[in-house]
Amino acid sequence: MKYLFLLITLFTINVAHAQTQEDFDEMGRKVLSMVTDSVPTQTLQFIRRSEYFEVIDKQPISDNQKSILKQKLNVNLSDQHSVVQNSLTGLRETYEVERKEGATFEYHETIYELMDRSVDTYTAKTTYLYKSGKTQTLVSFIYDVAWLGNRFVLIGEIKEDF
């Protein structure tokens, strides 16, 4: 019986935990890899409809507002996914040229801010060091994510910021 309790406790800890700075750093490294690596070693998935519904259900808004958001989501999620994919494709093409010209990209940090009046949804900023020849500069990616209890998912496009 005590082993069953231990297994249930361990499973609960692994399934849902509060996000840590390490989780945000891992997420930031995934975003950097998605954009700058010729073959991304890590990726951050775009949110699925069912996951989005779960995120909406956690928000501190009325049931009517939740219902309206879900209806809008049913109409717009495919378009939103296309925007994210097109944005990512454009960034990857740009960074492929830079990489072929000898540029390197070194992860620096990821900072984040909870979205206004929300639960488990964040705007994140991943900063990395861009090196090409004698040029060195910090560049950032800004994007929105949701925490699903054990991982992050993208809920918007990745934008480059200088």
mmCIF file of C-alpha atoms in Angstrom:
data_model
loop_
_atom_site.group_PDB
_atom_site.id
_atom_site.type_symbol
_atom_site.label_atom_id
_atom_site.label_comp_id
_atom_site.label_asym_id
_atom_site.label_seq_id
_atom_site.Cartn_x
_atom_site.Cartn_y
_atom_site.Cartn_z
ATOM 1 C CA MET A 1 0.000 0.000 0.000
ATOM 2 C CA LYS A 2 2.780 2.437 0.856
ATOM 3 C CA TYR A 3 4.414 1.659 -2.507
ATOM 4 C CA LEU A 4 1.179 2.490 -4.304
ATOM 5 C CA PHE A 5 1.013 5.823 -2.462
ATOM 6 C CA LEU A 6 4.661 6.498 -3.362
ATOM 7 C CA LEU A 7 4.033 5.723 -7.044
ATOM 8 C CA ILE A 8 0.970 7.974 -7.134
ATOM 9 C CA THR A 9 2.917 10.767 -5.441
ATOM 10 C CA LEU A 10 5.834 10.453 -7.872
ATOM 11 C CA PHE A 11 3.479 10.368 -10.844
ATOM 12 C CA THR A 12 1.672 13.496 -9.645
ATOM 13 C CA ILE A 13 4.952 15.346 -9.153
ATOM 14 C CA ASN A 14 6.138 14.437 -12.658
ATOM 15 C CA VAL A 15 2.836 15.204 -14.382
ATOM 16 C CA ALA A 16 2.150 18.672 -13.019
ATOM 17 C CA HIS A 17 4.691 20.964 -11.459
ATOM 18 C CA ALA A 18 5.127 24.668 -11.231
ATOM 19 C CA GLN A 19 7.351 26.062 -13.923
ATOM 20 C CA THR A 20 10.855 27.033 -12.898
ATOM 21 C CA GLN A 21 13.548 29.196 -14.430
ATOM 22 C CA GLU A 22 15.088 25.970 -15.759
ATOM 23 C CA ASP A 23 11.816 25.249 -17.587
ATOM 24 C CA PHE A 24 11.888 28.718 -19.132
ATOM 25 C CA ASP A 25 15.560 28.301 -20.101
ATOM 26 C CA GLU A 26 14.848 24.919 -21.689
ATOM 27 C CA MET A 27 11.950 26.479 -23.592
ATOM 28 C CA GLY A 28 14.190 29.336 -24.751
ATOM 29 C CA ARG A 29 16.829 26.905 -25.981
ATOM 30 C CA LYS A 30 14.136 25.066 -27.937
ATOM 31 C CA VAL A 31 13.007 28.280 -29.604
ATOM 32 C CA LEU A 32 16.601 29.183 -30.479
ATOM 33 C CA SER A 33 17.167 25.704 -31.919
ATOM 34 C CA MET A 34 13.920 25.841 -33.910
ATOM 35 C CA VAL A 35 15.018 29.043 -35.619
ATOM 36 C CA THR A 36 18.795 28.771 -35.941
ATOM 37 C CA ASP A 37 19.704 25.069 -36.290
ATOM 38 C CA SER A 38 19.788 23.459 -39.728
ATOM 39 C CA VAL A 39 18.036 20.478 -38.158
ATOM 40 C CA PRO A 40 16.441 21.597 -34.893
ATOM 41 C CA THR A 41 17.457 19.304 -32.066
ATOM 42 C CA GLN A 42 14.575 20.559 -29.969
ATOM 43 C CA THR A 43 11.210 22.032 -30.818
ATOM 44 C CA LEU A 44 8.424 23.804 -29.016
ATOM 45 C CA GLN A 45 5.049 22.621 -30.256
ATOM 46 C CA PHE A 46 2.163 24.892 -31.198
ATOM 47 C CA ILE A 47 -0.808 24.486 -28.866
ATOM 48 C CA ARG A 48 -3.538 22.015 -29.821
ATOM 49 C CA ARG A 49 -7.221 22.925 -29.706
ATOM 50 C CA SER A 50 -7.946 20.698 -26.690
ATOM 51 C CA GLU A 51 -4.957 22.170 -24.835
ATOM 52 C CA TYR A 52 -6.114 25.692 -25.635
ATOM 53 C CA PHE A 53 -9.517 24.854 -24.158
ATOM 54 C CA GLU A 54 -7.785 23.670 -20.975
ATOM 55 C CA VAL A 55 -5.807 26.925 -20.791
ATOM 56 C CA ILE A 56 -8.980 28.955 -21.310
ATOM 57 C CA ASP A 57 -10.771 26.999 -18.565
ATOM 58 C CA LYS A 58 -8.023 27.973 -16.060
ATOM 59 C CA GLN A 59 -8.390 31.708 -16.712
ATOM 60 C CA PRO A 60 -10.040 33.933 -14.081
ATOM 61 C CA ILE A 61 -12.918 34.992 -16.348
ATOM 62 C CA SER A 62 -16.635 34.217 -16.441
ATOM 63 C CA ASP A 63 -17.992 31.062 -18.033
ATOM 64 C CA ASN A 64 -19.629 33.230 -20.695
ATOM 65 C CA GLN A 65 -16.270 34.819 -21.578
ATOM 66 C CA LYS A 66 -14.666 31.369 -21.706
ATOM 67 C CA SER A 67 -17.386 30.178 -24.071
ATOM 68 C CA ILE A 68 -16.875 33.177 -26.364
ATOM 69 C CA LEU A 69 -13.096 32.612 -26.436
ATOM 70 C CA LYS A 70 -13.589 28.948 -27.311
ATOM 71 C CA GLN A 71 -15.961 29.845 -30.154
ATOM 72 C CA LYS A 72 -13.449 32.345 -31.552
ATOM 73 C CA LEU A 73 -10.707 29.759 -31.178
ATOM 74 C CA ASN A 74 -12.697 27.214 -33.198
ATOM 75 C CA VAL A 75 -12.865 29.723 -36.048
ATOM 76 C CA ASN A 76 -9.337 31.174 -35.859
ATOM 77 C CA LEU A 77 -6.944 28.455 -34.660
ATOM 78 C CA SER A 78 -6.061 27.167 -38.140
ATOM 79 C CA ASP A 79 -5.285 30.707 -39.310
ATOM 80 C CA GLN A 80 -3.250 31.347 -36.178
ATOM 81 C CA HIS A 81 -1.291 28.141 -36.764
ATOM 82 C CA SER A 82 -0.569 29.221 -40.358
ATOM 83 C CA VAL A 83 0.732 32.597 -39.162
ATOM 84 C CA VAL A 84 3.050 30.864 -36.689
ATOM 85 C CA GLN A 85 4.338 28.425 -39.320
ATOM 86 C CA ASN A 86 4.883 31.163 -41.924
ATOM 87 C CA SER A 87 6.706 33.324 -39.397
ATOM 88 C CA LEU A 88 8.909 30.423 -38.316
ATOM 89 C CA THR A 89 9.666 29.483 -41.926
ATOM 90 C CA GLY A 90 10.721 33.061 -42.704
ATOM 91 C CA LEU A 91 12.986 33.232 -39.665
ATOM 92 C CA ARG A 92 14.533 29.827 -40.421
ATOM 93 C CA GLU A 93 15.303 30.870 -44.007
ATOM 94 C CA THR A 94 16.991 34.065 -42.823
ATOM 95 C CA TYR A 95 19.045 32.257 -40.202
ATOM 96 C CA GLU A 96 20.018 29.525 -42.663
ATOM 97 C CA VAL A 97 21.705 32.174 -44.820
ATOM 98 C CA GLU A 98 23.448 33.640 -41.765
ATOM 99 C CA ARG A 99 24.587 30.199 -40.609
ATOM 100 C CA LYS A 100 25.989 29.357 -44.056
ATOM 101 C CA GLU A 101 27.942 32.626 -43.937
ATOM 102 C CA GLY A 102 29.558 31.516 -40.683
ATOM 103 C CA ALA A 103 27.336 33.151 -38.067
ATOM 104 C CA THR A 104 26.905 31.456 -34.696
ATOM 105 C CA PHE A 105 24.147 31.789 -32.144
ATOM 106 C CA GLU A 106 24.786 31.270 -28.429
ATOM 107 C CA TYR A 107 21.933 31.080 -25.922
ATOM 108 C CA HIS A 108 22.065 33.826 -23.278
ATOM 109 C CA GLU A 109 18.827 33.891 -21.253
ATOM 110 C CA THR A 110 15.058 33.757 -21.252
ATOM 111 C CA ILE A 111 13.012 36.230 -19.266
ATOM 112 C CA TYR A 112 9.254 36.107 -19.002
ATOM 113 C CA GLU A 113 6.222 37.950 -17.761
ATOM 114 C CA LEU A 114 2.812 36.586 -16.840
ATOM 115 C CA MET A 115 0.184 37.953 -19.219
ATOM 116 C CA ASP A 116 -2.240 40.438 -17.663
ATOM 117 C CA ARG A 117 -4.932 38.821 -15.521
ATOM 118 C CA SER A 118 -4.063 35.327 -16.683
ATOM 119 C CA VAL A 119 -3.032 31.945 -15.363
ATOM 120 C CA ASP A 120 -0.104 30.018 -16.870
ATOM 121 C CA THR A 121 0.232 32.186 -20.004
ATOM 122 C CA TYR A 122 3.398 34.182 -20.544
ATOM 123 C CA THR A 123 5.186 36.505 -22.897
ATOM 124 C CA ALA A 124 8.769 35.307 -23.121
ATOM 125 C CA LYS A 125 11.917 36.934 -24.453
ATOM 126 C CA THR A 126 14.829 34.675 -25.354
ATOM 127 C CA THR A 127 18.119 36.491 -25.878
ATOM 128 C CA TYR A 128 21.131 35.016 -27.637
ATOM 129 C CA LEU A 129 24.551 36.187 -28.733
ATOM 130 C CA TYR A 130 24.866 36.553 -32.507
ATOM 131 C CA LYS A 131 28.453 36.343 -33.818
ATOM 132 C CA SER A 132 29.474 36.875 -37.411
ATOM 133 C CA GLY A 133 33.047 37.851 -38.191
ATOM 134 C CA LYS A 134 33.875 40.833 -35.980
ATOM 135 C CA THR A 135 30.204 41.528 -35.268
ATOM 136 C CA GLN A 136 28.765 40.483 -31.915
ATOM 137 C CA THR A 137 25.363 41.560 -30.701
ATOM 138 C CA LEU A 138 22.529 40.391 -28.499
ATOM 139 C CA VAL A 139 19.349 39.548 -30.379
ATOM 140 C CA SER A 140 16.021 38.403 -28.955
ATOM 141 C CA PHE A 141 12.974 36.394 -29.889
ATOM 142 C CA ILE A 142 9.679 37.427 -28.307
ATOM 143 C CA TYR A 143 6.772 34.983 -28.195
ATOM 144 C CA ASP A 144 3.755 33.889 -26.157
ATOM 145 C CA VAL A 145 3.501 30.496 -24.454
ATOM 146 C CA ALA A 146 1.185 28.544 -22.194
ATOM 147 C CA TRP A 147 2.249 26.198 -19.406
ATOM 148 C CA LEU A 148 0.343 22.898 -19.513
ATOM 149 C CA GLY A 149 1.480 21.578 -16.143
ATOM 150 C CA ASN A 150 4.551 19.769 -17.454
ATOM 151 C CA ARG A 151 5.630 21.642 -20.609
ATOM 152 C CA PHE A 152 5.305 24.854 -22.570
ATOM 153 C CA VAL A 153 3.529 25.267 -25.908
ATOM 154 C CA LEU A 154 3.543 28.196 -28.311
ATOM 155 C CA ILE A 155 0.338 30.217 -28.499
ATOM 156 C CA GLY A 156 1.600 32.835 -30.941
ATOM 157 C CA GLU A 157 4.269 33.602 -33.485
ATOM 158 C CA ILE A 158 7.958 34.106 -32.753
ATOM 159 C CA LYS A 159 9.115 37.657 -33.441
ATOM 160 C CA GLU A 160 12.676 38.833 -33.754
ATOM 161 C CA ASP A 161 13.765 41.869 -31.707
ATOM 162 C CA PHE A 162 17.067 43.728 -31.982
#
